[in-house]
PDB file of C-alpha atoms and ligand atoms in Angstrom:
ATOM      1  CA  UNK A   1      -0.046  15.789  11.239  1.00  0.00           C
ATOM      2  CA  UNK A   2      -2.422  18.120   9.196  1.00  0.00           C
ATOM      3  CA  UNK A   3       0.484  19.659   7.476  1.00  0.00           C
ATOM      4  CA  UNK A   4       1.673  16.206   6.346  1.00  0.00           C
ATOM      5  CA  UNK A   5      -1.794  15.392   4.845  1.00  0.00           C
ATOM      6  CA  UNK A   6      -1.674  18.676   3.153  1.00  0.00           C
ATOM      7  CA  UNK A   7       1.738  17.915   1.623  1.00  0.00           C
ATOM      8  CA  UNK A   8       0.398  14.426   0.509  1.00  0.00           C
ATOM      9  CA  UNK A   9      -2.475  16.287  -1.071  1.00  0.00           C
ATOM     10  CA  UNK A  10      -0.152  18.747  -3.004  1.00  0.00           C
ATOM     11  CA  UNK A  11       2.008  15.930  -4.191  1.00  0.00           C
ATOM     12  CA  UNK A  12      -0.919  13.926  -5.436  1.00  0.00           C
ATOM     13  CA  UNK A  13      -2.077  16.676  -7.605  1.00  0.00           C
ATOM     14  CA  UNK A  14       1.406  16.971  -9.165  1.00  0.00           C
ATOM     15  CA  UNK A  15       1.897  13.278  -9.531  1.00  0.00           C
ATOM     16  CA  UNK A  16      -1.428  12.867 -11.235  1.00  0.00           C
ATOM     17  CA  UNK A  17      -0.476  15.515 -13.845  1.00  0.00           C
ATOM     18  CA  UNK A  18       2.874  13.704 -14.407  1.00  0.00           C
ATOM     19  CA  UNK A  19       1.159  10.431 -14.936  1.00  0.00           C
ATOM     20  CA  UNK A  20      -1.247  11.921 -17.493  1.00  0.00           C
ATOM     21  CA  UNK A  21       1.576  13.756 -19.472  1.00  0.00           C
ATOM     22  CA  UNK A  22       4.865  12.474 -18.790  1.00  0.00           C
ATOM     23  CA  UNK A  23       6.897   9.914 -20.720  1.00  0.00           C
ATOM     24  CA  UNK A  24       5.978   6.503 -19.675  1.00  0.00           C
ATOM     25  CA  UNK A  25       9.206   4.647 -20.613  1.00  0.00           C
ATOM     26  CA  UNK A  26      12.045   3.288 -18.558  1.00  0.00           C
ATOM     27  CA  UNK A  27      14.966   5.086 -17.112  1.00  0.00           C
ATOM     28  CA  UNK A  28      18.488   3.629 -16.811  1.00  0.00           C
ATOM     29  CA  UNK A  29      18.324   2.984 -13.126  1.00  0.00           C
ATOM     30  CA  UNK A  30      17.506  -0.003 -11.026  1.00  0.00           C
ATOM     31  CA  UNK A  31      16.272   0.345  -7.567  1.00  0.00           C
ATOM     32  CA  UNK A  32      17.190  -1.409  -4.476  1.00  0.00           C
ATOM     33  CA  UNK A  33      14.461  -4.211  -5.092  1.00  0.00           C
ATOM     34  CA  UNK A  34      16.069  -4.755  -8.367  1.00  0.00           C
ATOM     35  CA  UNK A  35      13.108  -3.101 -10.557  1.00  0.00           C
ATOM     36  CA  UNK A  36      14.279  -0.998 -13.461  1.00  0.00           C
ATOM     37  CA  UNK A  37      12.764   2.514 -12.577  1.00  0.00           C
ATOM     38  CA  UNK A  38      10.400   4.117 -14.818  1.00  0.00           C
ATOM     39  CA  UNK A  39      10.972   7.878 -15.441  1.00  0.00           C
ATOM     40  CA  UNK A  40       7.576   8.133 -13.785  1.00  0.00           C
ATOM     41  CA  UNK A  41       8.729   6.365 -10.563  1.00  0.00           C
ATOM     42  CA  UNK A  42      11.750   8.893 -10.265  1.00  0.00           C
ATOM     43  CA  UNK A  43       9.570  12.042 -11.153  1.00  0.00           C
ATOM     44  CA  UNK A  44       6.943  10.900  -8.527  1.00  0.00           C
ATOM     45  CA  UNK A  45       9.644  10.281  -5.877  1.00  0.00           C
ATOM     46  CA  UNK A  46      11.099  13.752  -6.589  1.00  0.00           C
ATOM     47  CA  UNK A  47       7.690  15.436  -6.351  1.00  0.00           C
ATOM     48  CA  UNK A  48       6.820  13.865  -3.062  1.00  0.00           C
ATOM     49  CA  UNK A  49      10.337  14.689  -1.671  1.00  0.00           C
ATOM     50  CA  UNK A  50       9.863  18.489  -2.742  1.00  0.00           C
ATOM     51  CA  UNK A  51       6.566  18.560  -0.973  1.00  0.00           C
ATOM     52  CA  UNK A  52       7.812  17.005   2.252  1.00  0.00           C
ATOM     53  CA  UNK A  53      10.953  19.075   2.313  1.00  0.00           C
ATOM     54  CA  UNK A  54       8.577  22.114   3.141  1.00  0.00           C
ATOM     55  CA  UNK A  55       7.163  20.183   6.260  1.00  0.00           C
ATOM     56  CA  UNK A  56       9.432  20.819   9.383  1.00  0.00           C
ATOM     57  CA  UNK A  57       7.798  17.929  11.426  1.00  0.00           C
ATOM     58  CA  UNK A  58       9.269  15.464   8.834  1.00  0.00           C
ATOM     59  CA  UNK A  59      12.488  14.239  10.173  1.00  0.00           C
ATOM     60  CA  UNK A  60      13.329  11.799   7.362  1.00  0.00           C
ATOM     61  CA  UNK A  61      12.027   9.896   4.406  1.00  0.00           C
ATOM     62  CA  UNK A  62      12.222   6.356   3.212  1.00  0.00           C
ATOM     63  CA  UNK A  63      11.401   5.809  -0.467  1.00  0.00           C
ATOM     64  CA  UNK A  64      11.050   2.480  -2.467  1.00  0.00           C
ATOM     65  CA  UNK A  65      13.129   4.563  -5.074  1.00  0.00           C
ATOM     66  CA  UNK A  66      15.871   5.688  -2.730  1.00  0.00           C
ATOM     67  CA  UNK A  67      18.598   3.162  -1.574  1.00  0.00           C
ATOM     68  CA  UNK A  68      18.888   4.822   1.955  1.00  0.00           C
ATOM     69  CA  UNK A  69      17.044   6.758   4.466  1.00  0.00           C
ATOM     70  CA  UNK A  70      17.195  10.688   3.647  1.00  0.00           C
ATOM     71  CA  UNK A  71      17.164  13.267   6.512  1.00  0.00           C
ATOM     72  CA  UNK A  72      14.997  16.306   5.948  1.00  0.00           C
ATOM     73  CA  UNK A  73      14.810  18.056   9.266  1.00  0.00           C
ATOM     74  CA  UNK A  74      17.042  16.874  12.095  1.00  0.00           C
ATOM     75  CA  UNK A  75      14.417  18.305  14.677  1.00  0.00           C
ATOM     76  CA  UNK A  76      11.356  16.716  13.060  1.00  0.00           C
ATOM     77  CA  UNK A  77       9.287  14.222  14.732  1.00  0.00           C
ATOM     78  CA  UNK A  78       8.260  11.850  11.971  1.00  0.00           C
ATOM     79  CA  UNK A  79       9.686   9.342   9.438  1.00  0.00           C
ATOM     80  CA  UNK A  80       7.640   8.702   6.384  1.00  0.00           C
ATOM     81  CA  UNK A  81       7.984   5.605   4.253  1.00  0.00           C
ATOM     82  CA  UNK A  82       6.406   5.777   0.832  1.00  0.00           C
ATOM     83  CA  UNK A  83       6.052   4.142  -2.430  1.00  0.00           C
ATOM     84  CA  UNK A  84       5.839   7.018  -4.811  1.00  0.00           C
ATOM     85  CA  UNK A  85       4.042   5.135  -7.573  1.00  0.00           C
ATOM     86  CA  UNK A  86       2.682   1.783  -6.665  1.00  0.00           C
ATOM     87  CA  UNK A  87       1.774  -0.510  -9.757  1.00  0.00           C
ATOM     88  CA  UNK A  88       3.788   1.691 -12.026  1.00  0.00           C
ATOM     89  CA  UNK A  89       4.062  -1.149 -14.625  1.00  0.00           C
ATOM     90  CA  UNK A  90       0.351  -0.550 -15.198  1.00  0.00           C
ATOM     91  CA  UNK A  91       0.737   2.902 -16.334  1.00  0.00           C
ATOM     92  CA  UNK A  92       1.334   1.976 -20.032  1.00  0.00           C
ATOM     93  CA  UNK A  93      -1.845  -0.090 -20.010  1.00  0.00           C
ATOM     94  CA  UNK A  94      -3.567   2.835 -18.410  1.00  0.00           C
ATOM     95  CA  UNK A  95      -4.874   1.050 -15.346  1.00  0.00           C
ATOM     96  CA  UNK A  96      -5.268   2.622 -11.817  1.00  0.00           C
ATOM     97  CA  UNK A  97      -2.001   3.313  -9.847  1.00  0.00           C
ATOM     98  CA  UNK A  98      -1.443   4.725  -6.453  1.00  0.00           C
ATOM     99  CA  UNK A  99       1.066   6.225  -3.887  1.00  0.00           C
ATOM    100  CA  UNK A 100       1.381   4.843  -0.323  1.00  0.00           C
ATOM    101  CA  UNK A 101       2.513   6.575   2.822  1.00  0.00           C
ATOM    102  CA  UNK A 102       3.298   5.262   6.413  1.00  0.00           C
ATOM    103  CA  UNK A 103       4.006   7.852   9.036  1.00  0.00           C
ATOM    104  CA  UNK A 104       6.279   6.547  11.711  1.00  0.00           C
ATOM    105  CA  UNK A 105       7.641   7.865  15.155  1.00  0.00           C
ATOM    106  CA  UNK A 106      10.790   6.722  16.841  1.00  0.00           C
ATOM    107  CA  UNK A 107      11.466   3.806  14.406  1.00  0.00           C
ATOM    108  CA  UNK A 108      10.045   1.979  11.461  1.00  0.00           C
ATOM    109  CA  UNK A 109       8.710  -1.336  12.946  1.00  0.00           C
ATOM    110  CA  UNK A 110       5.219  -2.066  12.726  1.00  0.00           C
ATOM    111  CA  UNK A 111       4.464  -0.831  16.475  1.00  0.00           C
ATOM    112  CA  UNK A 112       5.815   2.566  15.377  1.00  0.00           C
ATOM    113  CA  UNK A 113       3.249   3.510  12.650  1.00  0.00           C
ATOM    114  CA  UNK A 114       1.123   6.281  13.887  1.00  0.00           C
ATOM    115  CA  UNK A 115      -0.978   7.319  10.562  1.00  0.00           C
ATOM    116  CA  UNK A 116      -1.111   6.112   7.054  1.00  0.00           C
ATOM    117  CA  UNK A 117      -2.438   7.293   3.751  1.00  0.00           C
ATOM    118  CA  UNK A 118      -2.678   6.353   0.120  1.00  0.00           C
ATOM    119  CA  UNK A 119      -3.760   8.054  -3.061  1.00  0.00           C
ATOM    120  CA  UNK A 120      -5.323   6.337  -6.110  1.00  0.00           C
ATOM    121  CA  UNK A 121      -4.919   7.752  -9.452  1.00  0.00           C
ATOM    122  CA  UNK A 122      -7.852   6.221 -11.596  1.00  0.00           C
ATOM    123  CA  UNK A 123     -10.518   7.807 -13.453  1.00  0.00           C
ATOM    124  CA  UNK A 124     -10.899   9.910 -10.432  1.00  0.00           C
ATOM    125  CA  UNK A 125      -8.123  10.894  -7.841  1.00  0.00           C
ATOM    126  CA  UNK A 126      -9.084   9.630  -4.254  1.00  0.00           C
ATOM    127  CA  UNK A 127      -7.133  10.057  -1.093  1.00  0.00           C
ATOM    128  CA  UNK A 128      -7.673   7.766   2.051  1.00  0.00           C
ATOM    129  CA  UNK A 129      -6.243   8.569   5.338  1.00  0.00           C
ATOM    130  CA  UNK A 130      -6.098   6.463   8.449  1.00  0.00           C
ATOM    131  CA  UNK A 131      -5.363   8.072  12.038  1.00  0.00           C
ATOM    132  CA  UNK A 132      -8.315   6.908  14.459  1.00  0.00           C
ATOM    133  CA  UNK A 133     -10.677   6.683  11.538  1.00  0.00           C
ATOM    134  CA  UNK A 134     -10.372   5.871   7.818  1.00  0.00           C
ATOM    135  CA  UNK A 135     -11.513   8.618   5.702  1.00  0.00           C
ATOM    136  CA  UNK A 136     -12.036   8.804   1.912  1.00  0.00           C
ATOM    137  CA  UNK A 137     -11.627  11.978   0.071  1.00  0.00           C
ATOM    138  CA  UNK A 138     -12.105  12.916  -3.650  1.00  0.00           C
ATOM    139  CA  UNK A 139     -10.287  15.485  -5.738  1.00  0.00           C
ATOM    140  CA  UNK A 140     -12.801  18.238  -7.106  1.00  0.00           C
ATOM    141  CA  UNK A 141     -12.584  20.574 -10.024  1.00  0.00           C
ATOM    142  CA  UNK A 142     -10.654  23.230  -7.954  1.00  0.00           C
ATOM    143  CA  UNK A 143      -7.962  20.585  -7.004  1.00  0.00           C
ATOM    144  CA  UNK A 144      -9.082  20.327  -3.495  1.00  0.00           C
ATOM    145  CA  UNK A 145      -9.798  16.872  -1.586  1.00  0.00           C
ATOM    146  CA  UNK A 146     -13.128  16.924  -0.365  1.00  0.00           C
ATOM    147  CA  UNK A 147     -14.423  14.345   2.231  1.00  0.00           C
ATOM    148  CA  UNK A 148     -16.659  11.713   0.627  1.00  0.00           C
ATOM    149  CA  UNK A 149     -17.186   9.368   3.694  1.00  0.00           C
ATOM    150  CA  UNK A 150     -15.567   7.059   6.427  1.00  0.00           C
ATOM    151  CA  UNK A 151     -14.546   3.641   5.437  1.00  0.00           C
ATOM    152  CA  UNK A 152     -15.642   0.718   7.716  1.00  0.00           C
ATOM    153  CA  UNK A 153     -15.297  -2.867   6.616  1.00  0.00           C
ATOM    154  CA  UNK A 154     -18.046  -5.508   7.135  1.00  0.00           C
ATOM    155  CA  UNK A 155     -17.218  -8.748   9.080  1.00  0.00           C
ATOM    156  CA  UNK A 156     -17.147 -10.638   5.794  1.00  0.00           C
ATOM    157  CA  UNK A 157     -16.767  -9.611   2.064  1.00  0.00           C
ATOM    158  CA  UNK A 158     -17.275 -11.005  -1.356  1.00  0.00           C
ATOM    159  CA  UNK A 159     -13.815 -10.387  -3.253  1.00  0.00           C
ATOM    160  CA  UNK A 160     -10.837 -12.388  -3.519  1.00  0.00           C
ATOM    161  CA  UNK A 161      -7.641 -10.671  -4.879  1.00  0.00           C
ATOM    162  CA  UNK A 162      -4.919 -13.351  -5.158  1.00  0.00           C
ATOM    163  CA  UNK A 163      -1.464 -12.331  -5.740  1.00  0.00           C
ATOM    164  CA  UNK A 164       1.825 -13.801  -6.724  1.00  0.00           C
ATOM    165  CA  UNK A 165       2.626 -16.647  -9.438  1.00  0.00           C
ATOM    166  CA  UNK A 166       0.441 -19.660  -8.855  1.00  0.00           C
ATOM    167  CA  UNK A 167       3.197 -21.894  -9.920  1.00  0.00           C
ATOM    168  CA  UNK A 168       5.280 -20.692  -6.685  1.00  0.00           C
ATOM    169  CA  UNK A 169       2.425 -21.081  -4.257  1.00  0.00           C
ATOM    170  CA  UNK A 170       2.536 -23.619  -1.305  1.00  0.00           C
ATOM    171  CA  UNK A 171      -0.213 -26.447  -1.695  1.00  0.00           C
ATOM    172  CA  UNK A 172      -1.853 -25.370   1.457  1.00  0.00           C
ATOM    173  CA  UNK A 173      -2.052 -21.900   0.084  1.00  0.00           C
ATOM    174  CA  UNK A 174      -3.743 -23.115  -3.170  1.00  0.00           C
ATOM    175  CA  UNK A 175      -6.183 -25.200  -1.024  1.00  0.00           C
ATOM    176  CA  UNK A 176      -7.154 -22.098   0.961  1.00  0.00           C
ATOM    177  CA  UNK A 177      -7.730 -19.895  -2.163  1.00  0.00           C
ATOM    178  CA  UNK A 178      -9.717 -22.690  -3.855  1.00  0.00           C
ATOM    179  CA  UNK A 179     -11.972 -23.240  -0.889  1.00  0.00           C
ATOM    180  CA  UNK A 180     -12.676 -19.417  -0.761  1.00  0.00           C
ATOM    181  CA  UNK A 181     -13.596 -19.365  -4.519  1.00  0.00           C
ATOM    182  CA  UNK A 182     -15.718 -22.365  -3.847  1.00  0.00           C
ATOM    183  CA  UNK A 183     -17.656 -20.346  -1.248  1.00  0.00           C
ATOM    184  CA  UNK A 184     -18.633 -17.861  -4.057  1.00  0.00           C
ATOM    185  CA  UNK A 185     -16.054 -15.112  -3.778  1.00  0.00           C
ATOM    186  CA  UNK A 186     -15.348 -13.277  -7.115  1.00  0.00           C
ATOM    187  CA  UNK A 187     -11.876 -12.812  -8.307  1.00  0.00           C
ATOM    188  CA  UNK A 188     -10.612  -9.188  -8.450  1.00  0.00           C
ATOM    189  CA  UNK A 189      -6.850  -8.577  -9.232  1.00  0.00           C
ATOM    190  CA  UNK A 190      -5.529  -5.793 -11.316  1.00  0.00           C
ATOM    191  CA  UNK A 191      -1.811  -6.152 -10.179  1.00  0.00           C
ATOM    192  CA  UNK A 192      -1.901  -2.683  -8.386  1.00  0.00           C
ATOM    193  CA  UNK A 193      -1.999  -3.089  -4.665  1.00  0.00           C
ATOM    194  CA  UNK A 194      -3.506   0.276  -4.179  1.00  0.00           C
ATOM    195  CA  UNK A 195      -6.611  -0.161  -6.507  1.00  0.00           C
ATOM    196  CA  UNK A 196      -7.070  -3.847  -5.477  1.00  0.00           C
ATOM    197  CA  UNK A 197      -6.998  -2.999  -1.559  1.00  0.00           C
ATOM    198  CA  UNK A 198      -9.073   0.148  -2.371  1.00  0.00           C
ATOM    199  CA  UNK A 199     -11.731  -1.979  -4.090  1.00  0.00           C
ATOM    200  CA  UNK A 200     -11.899  -4.348  -1.068  1.00  0.00           C
ATOM    201  CA  UNK A 201     -12.063  -1.418   1.404  1.00  0.00           C
ATOM    202  CA  UNK A 202     -14.900   0.473  -0.512  1.00  0.00           C
ATOM    203  CA  UNK A 203     -16.826  -2.730  -1.272  1.00  0.00           C
ATOM    204  CA  UNK A 204     -17.023  -3.625   2.371  1.00  0.00           C
ATOM    205  CA  UNK A 205     -14.508  -6.468   2.391  1.00  0.00           C
ATOM    206  CA  UNK A 206     -12.934  -9.674   0.986  1.00  0.00           C
ATOM    207  CA  UNK A 207      -9.256 -10.908   1.042  1.00  0.00           C
ATOM    208  CA  UNK A 208      -6.051  -9.717  -0.566  1.00  0.00           C
ATOM    209  CA  UNK A 209      -3.200 -12.105  -0.453  1.00  0.00           C
ATOM    210  CA  UNK A 210       0.438 -11.910  -1.423  1.00  0.00           C
ATOM    211  CA  UNK A 211       1.915 -15.135  -0.064  1.00  0.00           C
ATOM    212  CA  UNK A 212       5.349 -16.644   0.411  1.00  0.00           C
ATOM    213  CA  UNK A 213       6.264 -18.348  -2.998  1.00  0.00           C
ATOM    214  CA  UNK A 214       9.069 -20.909  -3.841  1.00  0.00           C
ATOM    215  CA  UNK A 215      11.072 -18.139  -5.643  1.00  0.00           C
ATOM    216  CA  UNK A 216      10.274 -15.479  -3.132  1.00  0.00           C
ATOM    217  CA  UNK A 217       9.801 -17.068   0.414  1.00  0.00           C
ATOM    218  CA  UNK A 218       9.650 -13.613   2.117  1.00  0.00           C
ATOM    219  CA  UNK A 219       6.995 -12.380  -0.533  1.00  0.00           C
ATOM    220  CA  UNK A 220       7.340  -9.438  -2.741  1.00  0.00           C
ATOM    221  CA  UNK A 221       5.718  -6.438  -0.945  1.00  0.00           C
ATOM    222  CA  UNK A 222       7.921  -4.159   1.185  1.00  0.00           C
ATOM    223  CA  UNK A 223       7.175  -3.697   4.900  1.00  0.00           C
ATOM    224  CA  UNK A 224       7.916  -0.091   5.507  1.00  0.00           C
ATOM    225  CA  UNK A 225       6.070   1.556   2.362  1.00  0.00           C
ATOM    226  CA  UNK A 226       3.522  -0.968   1.440  1.00  0.00           C
ATOM    227  CA  UNK A 227       2.730  -3.690   4.133  1.00  0.00           C
ATOM    228  CA  UNK A 228       2.647  -1.592   7.267  1.00  0.00           C
ATOM    229  CA  UNK A 229       0.670   1.303   6.034  1.00  0.00           C
ATOM    230  CA  UNK A 230      -2.088  -0.910   4.655  1.00  0.00           C
ATOM    231  CA  UNK A 231      -1.931  -3.156   7.791  1.00  0.00           C
ATOM    232  CA  UNK A 232      -2.565   0.140   9.708  1.00  0.00           C
ATOM    233  CA  UNK A 233      -5.552   1.250   7.415  1.00  0.00           C
ATOM    234  CA  UNK A 234      -7.273  -2.223   7.430  1.00  0.00           C
ATOM    235  CA  UNK A 235      -7.144  -2.471  11.289  1.00  0.00           C
ATOM    236  CA  UNK A 236      -8.480   1.107  11.526  1.00  0.00           C
ATOM    237  CA  UNK A 237     -11.244   0.168   9.127  1.00  0.00           C
ATOM    238  CA  UNK A 238     -12.154  -2.761  11.525  1.00  0.00           C
ATOM    239  CA  UNK A 239     -10.393  -5.496   9.315  1.00  0.00           C
ATOM    240  CA  UNK A 240      -7.283  -7.195   9.894  1.00  0.00           C
ATOM    241  CA  UNK A 241      -3.792  -7.844   8.356  1.00  0.00           C
ATOM    242  CA  UNK A 242      -1.490 -10.778   8.951  1.00  0.00           C
ATOM    243  CA  UNK A 243       1.630 -12.428   7.428  1.00  0.00           C
ATOM    244  CA  UNK A 244      -0.096 -15.821   7.413  1.00  0.00           C
ATOM    245  CA  UNK A 245       0.425 -16.514  11.263  1.00  0.00           C
ATOM    246  CA  UNK A 246       1.364 -13.223  12.808  1.00  0.00           C
ATOM    247  CA  UNK A 247      -0.292  -9.688  13.007  1.00  0.00           C
ATOM    248  CA  UNK A 248       1.706  -7.646  10.537  1.00  0.00           C
ATOM    249  CA  UNK A 249       1.892  -4.529  12.823  1.00  0.00           C
ATOM    250  CA  UNK A 250       3.706  -6.734  15.476  1.00  0.00           C
ATOM    251  CA  UNK A 251       6.589  -7.369  12.752  1.00  0.00           C
ATOM    252  CA  UNK A 252      10.019  -5.653  12.742  1.00  0.00           C
ATOM    253  CA  UNK A 253      11.787  -4.300   9.605  1.00  0.00           C
ATOM    254  CA  UNK A 254      15.302  -5.019  10.167  1.00  0.00           C
ATOM    255  CA  UNK A 255      16.136  -3.326   6.945  1.00  0.00           C
ATOM    256  CA  UNK A 256      14.267  -0.632   5.100  1.00  0.00           C
ATOM    257  CA  UNK A 257      13.541  -2.555   1.973  1.00  0.00           C
ATOM    258  CA  UNK A 258      12.551  -5.820   3.734  1.00  0.00           C
ATOM    259  CA  UNK A 259       9.473  -7.673   2.379  1.00  0.00           C
ATOM    260  CA  UNK A 260       6.932  -9.883   3.805  1.00  0.00           C
ATOM    261  CA  UNK A 261       4.098 -12.181   2.929  1.00  0.00           C
ATOM    262  CA  UNK A 262       0.869 -10.484   3.669  1.00  0.00           C
ATOM    263  CA  UNK A 263      -3.009 -10.843   3.919  1.00  0.00           C
ATOM    264  CA  UNK A 264      -5.353  -7.923   4.269  1.00  0.00           C
ATOM    265  CA  UNK A 265      -9.090  -8.365   4.557  1.00  0.00           C
ATOM    266  CA  UNK A 266     -12.000  -8.385   6.681  1.00  0.00           C
ATOM    267  CA  UNK A 267     -12.209 -10.378   9.934  1.00  0.00           C
ATOM    268  CA  UNK A 268     -13.856 -13.565   8.588  1.00  0.00           C
ATOM    269  CA  UNK A 269     -11.372 -14.043   5.689  1.00  0.00           C
ATOM    270  CA  UNK A 270      -8.421 -13.306   7.892  1.00  0.00           C
ATOM    271  CA  UNK A 271      -9.656 -15.926  10.345  1.00  0.00           C
ATOM    272  CA  UNK A 272      -9.849 -18.543   7.563  1.00  0.00           C
ATOM    273  CA  UNK A 273      -6.198 -17.901   6.452  1.00  0.00           C
ATOM    274  CA  UNK A 274      -5.042 -18.081  10.274  1.00  0.00           C
ATOM    275  CA  UNK A 275      -6.797 -21.455  10.604  1.00  0.00           C
ATOM    276  CA  UNK A 276      -5.183 -22.995   7.396  1.00  0.00           C
ATOM    277  CA  UNK A 277      -1.822 -21.467   7.848  1.00  0.00           C
ATOM    278  CA  UNK A 278      -1.676 -22.608  11.711  1.00  0.00           C
ATOM    279  CA  UNK A 279      -1.704 -26.197  10.413  1.00  0.00           C
ATOM    280  CA  UNK A 280       1.642 -25.644   8.647  1.00  0.00           C
TER     281      UNK A 280
HETATM  282  P1  LIG B 301       5.526  -1.491  -7.538  1.00  0.00           P
HETATM  283  O1  LIG B 301       5.027  -1.021  -8.954  1.00  0.00           O
HETATM  284  O2  LIG B 301       5.564  -0.318  -6.493  1.00  0.00           O
HETATM  285  O3  LIG B 301       6.942  -2.257  -7.664  1.00  0.00           O
HETATM  286  O4  LIG B 301       4.499  -2.510  -6.820  1.00  0.00           O
HETATM  287  C1  LIG B 301       3.843  -3.495  -7.516  1.00  0.00           C
HETATM  288  C2  LIG B 301       3.290  -4.529  -6.579  1.00  0.00           C
HETATM  289  C3  LIG B 301       1.827  -4.147  -6.164  1.00  0.00           C
HETATM  290  O5  LIG B 301       1.367  -3.078  -6.580  1.00  0.00           O
HETATM  291  C4  LIG B 301       1.161  -5.514  -6.631  1.00  0.00           C
HETATM  292  O6  LIG B 301       0.161  -5.851  -5.804  1.00  0.00           O
HETATM  293  C5  LIG B 301       2.274  -6.516  -6.979  1.00  0.00           C
HETATM  294  O7  LIG B 301       3.403  -5.815  -7.251  1.00  0.00           O
HETATM  295  C6  LIG B 301       1.675  -7.359  -8.061  1.00  0.00           C
HETATM  296  O8  LIG B 301       2.654  -8.323  -8.199  1.00  0.00           O
HETATM  297  P2  LIG B 301       2.404  -9.684  -8.865  1.00  0.00           P
HETATM  298  O9  LIG B 301       2.380  -9.295 -10.443  1.00  0.00           O
HETATM  299  O10 LIG B 301       3.493 -10.527  -8.751  1.00  0.00           O
HETATM  300  O11 LIG B 301       1.092 -10.343  -8.590  1.00  0.00           O
HETATM  301 MN1  LIG B 302       4.523  -0.646  -4.785  1.00  0.00          MN
HETATM  302 MN1  LIG B 303       6.568   1.701  -6.539  1.00  0.00          MN
END
């Protein structure tokens, strides 16, 4: 597993440079989700693939930017699902973006995830890894990630990150979100799930929601390379992750680009969601 974290670290340094200095325009390709790929989405995907190709324990990779699973080492043990550049539409406005990694064994359902990591490219570059514990690392001047601290959520937080277009929310979802704001929670939503979830993790808790909507009943965020990795990280940080009614890590991904509604947070907020969603 250490060799995978090392490959993610090496890729992160290269992706950061690509973000800082490459063309921020669109390519002519559309990915499986239907998004027109930025040149940076493609560059980041290639950088990560190159670094993973050096690691013999990685059997195959599944990327947001690739239509199919790609075999790297037939005798390898792990499959890695990754989003090379999450929030890439925020690069042109110079907001923080990220990369997300889920490390799986024997399949890519929620129950198969054995470790997860993400990188935040903000004013600083940070790496968060989750195996038994969730650990924050910061990139130093010598381009090495140095451990900063462990991450553990409080039982209850203060932040509310509310995703998806409100016009498409179910009335009971709106009621839930209104009640949470009425309790004094503050809105924090940049539109990049990596910095938005990172903020909740580092500030001790809160709620991030990306619900089912009238135009996207299965939500927007993708199970294998966005939702399962963060569900794993939140559980290991003593928080929780659900799709509204069920624990995310009990879900199955029947296709690699499948999406799911998702809620990540500290235990108190997730209990509130469960209570409200159980009525519908
Ligand atoms: P990506 O750039 O990898 O396609 O992901 C963008 C995602 C995620 O980062 C964010 O939480 C969500 O899209 C924001 O969507 P809305 O603008 O619909 O809230
Ligand atoms: Mn994404
Ligand atoms: Mn992406």
